[in-house]
Amino acid sequence: MNKHFIIFMIAGLIAFSTSSIFAQEDDSWINIPIGKTALWVEIDGDKAYVTNPEDGKISVIDINSKKVVDSIDTPKGVLIVEAVPEKNKLYATVEDQNKVYVYDLTTHEKLKEIDIGESEITLFSKSDKPYGQREYVTFATSGIGLAYNPNNEMLYVVHSEVSHINVIDTNKDEVVGTIPVGKTPLLIKIDVEANVGYITNWESNDISVIDLATNTVTKNLQTGFVPDQMSIDHDNMKLYVTHHASPHVSVINLQDSTIEDKIQLKGPTHAIALDKTARVLHVTYTPTSGVTGQSYLDRVEFIDTKTNRLIGGIDIPSNPFVMRITDNQQLFGSVISTGTVYAIDLTQRPAYQQNAEQAGTLEPKDPNGGGCLIATAAYGTELAPQVQFLREVRDNTVMSTSSGMAFMSGFNQIYYSFSPTIADWERENPMFQEAVRAFITPMISTLSIMTLAEDGSDAQVLGLGISVIALNLGMYIVTPAVTVWQIKKRI
C-alpha cells in the first residue's frame, strides 16, 4: 500500500456500517455502491465524480437519479479530481505518480499525462538503529490537491512530498511554474473573487496564503494542528478549516486573510461542507482509523455561518471522508471502507431542518472581543449554561450601568491580553481544560448574587459587585493562605 493512499485510508477508515447519515434508509437517503473504495467527491453541474483508488476508477453519478451512469478508467491509487467545464476537462492526481491525468469531461477519454517533475525524494531514515547505521530512504512523490483558477486559467497542483505547488497552464496542459509553501501540503482552496489561494500544510501546521496574481506566498497562518479540509462562504467572506489534531474549526476572514475565530467542537475535525441555502456549515470529526483509534464521536455538527455559532448536530453511524452539498440541498458523502456514497436529500430530513431553522437566530459574536473565551473553552461550547449565564450577567446587569460599562472597558483590555492564549491551551490539553473548569465553576456560581440588582441602579450593581469580588478573594486567596499558614504553624 502506498504512502499517500495510506494517509487517506487511515484518515477515512470507518466502522463497517452501511447505515445512512442522519437516519435509516428511506426515499430521502440512498446508498450508492461504486466499488471497493470511495474517496473524493467533486460536484460539477448535474454530475458527481467520485474517486475509487482501490479499483482505479472515477465513478460518475447522476445527481438527480442518484445512480452511477458511467465510470472512467484510471491508474490504481487515483486520489483527487477537479472538473474544469469551461475547458471540458477533468484533472486527476494519482498516488505515487508525479503526474496529473487529463480526461475529456464529455467522452471521458484520457487526453494527456502532465509530468510535474521530481518523481522521487530521498529522506534520512529515522529508525531506531544507531546513527551510523541509519540509511537514506527514497520515496515516490505524487500530486494530491487540485484547484482551478478561472482568473488566469491555471490549475494548481499540491506536490506534497516536495512541499510546493505546481502551476499548470490549462490551455497547453504544461507546468509553467512552482510555488514553495509549508511542509507537507495537502489540499488547496481558491477564493476566486479575491484571486487568493489557501493551502493546508500538515507537517508545518499552518496555511499558506498565495497571491495568485503573482503566484507568491504572502503569509502563513497558524490555525491549529494538522489543518485539513476547507470550505469557502463567499456571502460572509469566510474560509473554514478543519484540523486532524485540534478540536476546532478555524475561521479566516477572506478580506484580509486573517484568523477571525476558532469554533470549539468536541474533538479533531475532518469533513466539511456548506449548505448555501440554509447558511449552515456541516462538520464531522475524524473517522475511526488505525492511527486515531476510535473516532471521537460519530456525529455531524451544524454551524451558523452568520454568527460562527454551533446551532446543533445529529449523531451518525459513521463519519464520512468527504461531504459535498449542492445548491438544492442534496448532500453526497463518501465512505472509503465500504466503497459507497451517501446521497441525502436534506430538504426531507426533519431533524436537520429543525437545526437549520436556528441559523441567524443567535446574536453574533462581539468582533471587538466580547466572547467569554476561557469559559467557552472550559465548557466546550458557547451554548453551555455556564457561558450563557456569564453573558447574561455581563450584558444585562453589569453593562446596564455607566459604572459597569466603565469597569468592563478596563477589564476587557486586561482580560483579552491573555485569555486567547489560555483558551488555546484548554483546547489543546484536556487535563488543563478540566482543571480550569473546576477552578472557575465556584466563581461563576458567586455571580448569581448579581441577579439581585433588579432595578439596575449603579449603586446596587457596584455594591453587589464588591460583594462578589470579596467573596472570590476569600475563596481563592484568603482561605488557601490561611490553610497553608495553619499547616506550616503545626509543622
CSV table of N, CA and C in Angstrom, one decimal, residues 43-123:
chain,number,residue,atom,x,y,z
A,43,ILE,N,-18.3,17.8,-7.4
A,43,ILE,CA,-19.6,18.1,-8.0
A,43,ILE,C,-19.4,19.1,-9.2
A,44,ASP,N,-20.0,18.7,-10.3
A,44,ASP,CA,-20.0,19.6,-11.5
A,44,ASP,C,-21.3,19.5,-12.2
A,45,GLY,N,-22.1,20.6,-12.2
A,45,GLY,CA,-23.4,20.5,-12.8
A,45,GLY,C,-24.3,19.5,-12.2
A,46,ASP,N,-24.8,18.6,-13.1
A,46,ASP,CA,-25.7,17.5,-12.6
A,46,ASP,C,-24.9,16.2,-12.4
A,47,LYS,N,-23.6,16.3,-12.3
A,47,LYS,CA,-22.8,15.0,-12.1
A,47,LYS,C,-21.9,15.1,-10.8
A,48,ALA,N,-21.7,14.0,-10.2
A,48,ALA,CA,-20.8,13.9,-9.1
A,48,ALA,C,-19.7,12.9,-9.5
A,49,TYR,N,-18.4,13.3,-9.4
A,49,TYR,CA,-17.3,12.4,-9.8
A,49,TYR,C,-16.7,12.0,-8.5
A,50,VAL,N,-16.6,10.6,-8.3
A,50,VAL,CA,-16.1,10.0,-7.1
A,50,VAL,C,-14.9,9.1,-7.4
A,51,THR,N,-13.8,9.4,-6.7
A,51,THR,CA,-12.6,8.5,-7.0
A,51,THR,C,-12.6,7.2,-6.2
A,52,ASN,N,-12.2,6.2,-6.8
A,52,ASN,CA,-12.1,4.8,-6.3
A,52,ASN,C,-10.7,4.3,-6.4
A,53,PRO,N,-9.8,4.7,-5.4
A,53,PRO,CA,-8.4,4.3,-5.5
A,53,PRO,C,-8.1,2.9,-5.7
A,54,GLU,N,-8.8,2.0,-5.0
A,54,GLU,CA,-8.5,0.6,-5.0
A,54,GLU,C,-8.8,-0.1,-6.3
A,55,ASP,N,-9.8,0.3,-7.0
A,55,ASP,CA,-10.2,-0.2,-8.3
A,55,ASP,C,-9.6,0.6,-9.5
A,56,GLY,N,-9.1,1.8,-9.2
A,56,GLY,CA,-8.6,2.6,-10.3
A,56,GLY,C,-9.6,3.1,-11.2
A,57,LYS,N,-10.7,3.7,-10.6
A,57,LYS,CA,-11.8,4.3,-11.4
A,57,LYS,C,-12.3,5.6,-10.8
A,58,ILE,N,-12.9,6.3,-11.7
A,58,ILE,CA,-13.7,7.5,-11.3
A,58,ILE,C,-15.1,7.2,-11.6
A,59,SER,N,-16.0,7.1,-10.6
A,59,SER,CA,-17.4,6.8,-10.9
A,59,SER,C,-18.1,8.1,-11.2
A,60,VAL,N,-19.0,8.1,-12.1
A,60,VAL,CA,-19.8,9.3,-12.5
A,60,VAL,C,-21.3,9.1,-12.0
A,61,ILE,N,-21.7,9.9,-11.1
A,61,ILE,CA,-23.1,9.7,-10.5
A,61,ILE,C,-24.0,10.9,-11.0
A,62,ASP,N,-25.2,10.5,-11.5
A,62,ASP,CA,-26.2,11.5,-11.9
A,62,ASP,C,-26.8,12.0,-10.6
A,63,ILE,N,-26.7,13.3,-10.3
A,63,ILE,CA,-27.2,13.9,-9.1
A,63,ILE,C,-28.7,13.7,-8.9
A,64,ASN,N,-29.4,13.8,-10.0
A,64,ASN,CA,-30.9,13.7,-10.0
A,64,ASN,C,-31.4,12.3,-9.7
A,65,SER,N,-30.8,11.3,-10.5
A,65,SER,CA,-31.3,10.0,-10.3
A,65,SER,C,-30.6,9.2,-9.2
A,66,LYS,N,-29.5,9.8,-8.7
A,66,LYS,CA,-28.7,9.1,-7.7
A,66,LYS,C,-28.1,7.8,-8.1
A,67,LYS,N,-27.8,7.7,-9.4
A,67,LYS,CA,-27.3,6.4,-9.9
A,67,LYS,C,-26.0,6.6,-10.6
A,68,VAL,N,-25.1,5.6,-10.6
A,68,VAL,CA,-23.9,5.6,-11.4
A,68,VAL,C,-24.2,5.5,-12.9
A,69,VAL,N,-23.8,6.4,-13.7
A,69,VAL,CA,-24.1,6.4,-15.1
A,69,VAL,C,-22.9,6.1,-16.0
A,70,ASP,N,-21.7,6.2,-15.4
A,70,ASP,CA,-20.5,5.9,-16.2
A,70,ASP,C,-19.4,5.8,-15.2
A,71,SER,N,-18.2,5.3,-15.8
A,71,SER,CA,-17.0,5.3,-15.0
A,71,SER,C,-15.8,5.6,-15.9
A,72,ILE,N,-14.8,6.1,-15.3
A,72,ILE,CA,-13.6,6.5,-16.1
A,72,ILE,C,-12.4,5.6,-15.5
A,73,ASP,N,-11.8,4.9,-16.4
A,73,ASP,CA,-10.6,4.1,-16.0
A,73,ASP,C,-9.4,5.0,-15.7
A,74,THR,N,-8.8,4.7,-14.6
A,74,THR,CA,-7.6,5.5,-14.2
A,74,THR,C,-6.6,4.5,-13.6
A,75,PRO,N,-5.4,4.9,-13.4
A,75,PRO,CA,-4.4,4.1,-12.7
A,75,PRO,C,-4.9,3.8,-11.2
A,76,LYS,N,-4.6,2.7,-10.6
A,76,LYS,CA,-4.9,2.5,-9.2
A,76,LYS,C,-4.3,3.6,-8.4
A,77,GLY,N,-5.0,4.0,-7.3
A,77,GLY,CA,-4.4,5.0,-6.5
A,77,GLY,C,-4.9,6.4,-6.8
A,78,VAL,N,-5.9,6.5,-7.7
A,78,VAL,CA,-6.4,7.8,-8.0
A,78,VAL,C,-7.0,8.5,-6.8
A,79,LEU,N,-6.6,9.8,-6.6
A,79,LEU,CA,-6.9,10.4,-5.3
A,79,LEU,C,-8.0,11.5,-5.5
A,80,ILE,N,-7.6,12.6,-6.1
A,80,ILE,CA,-8.5,13.8,-6.2
A,80,ILE,C,-8.7,14.2,-7.6
A,81,VAL,N,-9.9,14.7,-7.9
A,81,VAL,CA,-10.3,15.2,-9.2
A,81,VAL,C,-10.7,16.6,-9.1
A,82,GLU,N,-10.5,17.3,-10.2
A,82,GLU,CA,-11.0,18.7,-10.4
A,82,GLU,C,-11.6,18.9,-11.8
A,83,ALA,N,-12.9,19.2,-11.8
A,83,ALA,CA,-13.6,19.4,-13.1
A,83,ALA,C,-13.4,20.8,-13.5
A,84,VAL,N,-13.1,21.0,-14.8
A,84,VAL,CA,-13.0,22.4,-15.4
A,84,VAL,C,-13.9,22.4,-16.6
A,85,PRO,N,-15.2,22.7,-16.4
A,85,PRO,CA,-16.2,22.6,-17.5
A,85,PRO,C,-15.9,23.6,-18.6
A,86,GLU,N,-15.3,24.8,-18.3
A,86,GLU,CA,-15.0,25.7,-19.4
A,86,GLU,C,-13.9,25.2,-20.4
A,87,LYS,N,-13.1,24.2,-19.9
A,87,LYS,CA,-12.1,23.6,-20.8
A,87,LYS,C,-12.6,22.2,-21.2
A,88,ASN,N,-13.7,21.8,-20.7
A,88,ASN,CA,-14.3,20.4,-20.9
A,88,ASN,C,-13.2,19.4,-20.5
A,89,LYS,N,-12.6,19.6,-19.3
A,89,LYS,CA,-11.6,18.7,-18.9
A,89,LYS,C,-11.8,18.3,-17.4
A,90,LEU,N,-11.3,17.1,-17.1
A,90,LEU,CA,-11.3,16.6,-15.7
A,90,LEU,C,-9.9,16.2,-15.4
A,91,TYR,N,-9.3,16.8,-14.4
A,91,TYR,CA,-8.0,16.5,-14.0
A,91,TYR,C,-8.0,15.6,-12.7
A,92,ALA,N,-7.0,14.7,-12.7
A,92,ALA,CA,-6.9,13.8,-11.5
A,92,ALA,C,-5.4,13.6,-11.1
A,93,THR,N,-5.3,13.4,-9.8
A,93,THR,CA,-3.9,13.0,-9.3
A,93,THR,C,-4.0,11.6,-8.8
A,94,VAL,N,-2.8,11.0,-8.9
A,94,VAL,CA,-2.7,9.5,-8.6
A,94,VAL,C,-1.6,9.3,-7.6
A,95,GLU,N,-1.8,8.4,-6.6
A,95,GLU,CA,-0.8,8.1,-5.6
A,95,GLU,C,0.5,7.6,-6.2
A,96,ASP,N,1.6,8.1,-5.7
A,96,ASP,CA,2.9,7.7,-6.1
A,96,ASP,C,3.2,7.9,-7.6
A,97,GLN,N,2.6,8.9,-8.2
A,97,GLN,CA,2.9,9.3,-9.5
A,97,GLN,C,3.0,10.8,-9.6
A,98,ASN,N,4.1,11.2,-10.2
A,98,ASN,CA,4.3,12.7,-10.3
A,98,ASN,C,3.7,13.2,-11.6
A,99,LYS,N,2.4,12.8,-11.8
A,99,LYS,CA,1.7,13.2,-13.0
A,99,LYS,C,0.3,13.7,-12.6
A,100,VAL,N,-0.3,14.5,-13.5
A,100,VAL,CA,-1.7,14.9,-13.4
A,100,VAL,C,-2.3,14.3,-14.7
A,101,TYR,N,-3.4,13.5,-14.5
A,101,TYR,CA,-4.0,12.9,-15.7
A,101,TYR,C,-5.2,13.8,-16.1
A,102,VAL,N,-5.3,14.0,-17.4
A,102,VAL,CA,-6.3,14.8,-18.0
A,102,VAL,C,-7.3,14.0,-18.8
A,103,TYR,N,-8.6,14.2,-18.6
A,103,TYR,CA,-9.7,13.4,-19.2
A,103,TYR,C,-10.7,14.4,-19.9
A,104,ASP,N,-11.2,14.0,-21.0
A,104,ASP,CA,-12.3,14.7,-21.6
A,104,ASP,C,-13.5,14.6,-20.8
A,105,LEU,N,-14.1,15.8,-20.4
A,105,LEU,CA,-15.2,15.8,-19.5
A,105,LEU,C,-16.5,15.2,-20.1
A,106,THR,N,-16.6,15.1,-21.4
A,106,THR,CA,-17.7,14.6,-22.1
A,106,THR,C,-17.6,13.1,-22.5
A,107,THR,N,-16.5,12.8,-23.1
A,107,THR,CA,-16.3,11.4,-23.6
A,107,THR,C,-15.6,10.6,-22.6
A,108,HIS,N,-14.9,11.2,-21.6
A,108,HIS,CA,-14.2,10.5,-20.5
A,108,HIS,C,-12.9,9.8,-21.0
A,109,GLU,N,-12.5,10.2,-22.2
A,109,GLU,CA,-11.3,9.6,-22.8
A,109,GLU,C,-10.1,10.4,-22.2
A,110,LYS,N,-9.0,9.6,-22.0
A,110,LYS,CA,-7.7,10.3,-21.5
A,110,LYS,C,-7.1,11.1,-22.6
A,111,LEU,N,-6.8,12.4,-22.2
A,111,LEU,CA,-6.2,13.3,-23.2
A,111,LEU,C,-4.7,13.4,-23.0
A,112,LYS,N,-4.2,13.4,-21.8
A,112,LYS,CA,-2.8,13.6,-21.6
A,112,LYS,C,-2.4,13.2,-20.2
A,113,GLU,N,-1.1,13.0,-20.0
A,113,GLU,CA,-0.5,12.9,-18.7
A,113,GLU,C,0.5,14.0,-18.5
A,114,ILE,N,0.3,14.9,-17.5
A,114,ILE,CA,1.2,16.0,-17.3
A,114,ILE,C,2.3,15.7,-16.3
A,115,ASP,N,3.5,15.7,-16.6
A,115,ASP,CA,4.6,15.4,-15.7
A,115,ASP,C,4.9,16.7,-14.9
A,116,ILE,N,4.8,16.5,-13.5
A,116,ILE,CA,5.0,17.7,-12.7
A,116,ILE,C,6.4,17.7,-12.1
A,117,GLY,N,7.3,16.8,-12.5
A,117,GLY,CA,8.7,16.8,-12.1
A,117,GLY,C,8.9,16.1,-10.7
A,118,GLU,N,10.2,16.0,-10.3
A,118,GLU,CA,10.7,15.5,-9.0
A,118,GLU,C,9.9,14.2,-8.7
A,119,SER,N,10.1,13.2,-9.4
A,119,SER,CA,9.4,11.9,-9.2
A,119,SER,C,9.8,11.2,-7.9
A,120,GLU,N,11.0,11.5,-7.4
A,120,GLU,CA,11.4,10.8,-6.1
A,120,GLU,C,12.0,11.9,-5.2
A,121,ILE,N,12.0,11.5,-3.9
A,121,ILE,CA,12.6,12.3,-2.9
A,121,ILE,C,13.3,11.4,-1.9
A,122,THR,N,14.5,11.7,-1.5
A,122,THR,CA,15.3,10.9,-0.6
A,122,THR,C,15.4,11.5,0.8
A,123,LEU,N,15.0,10.8,1.8
A,123,LEU,CA,15.0,11.3,3.2
A,123,LEU,C,15.8,10.4,4.0
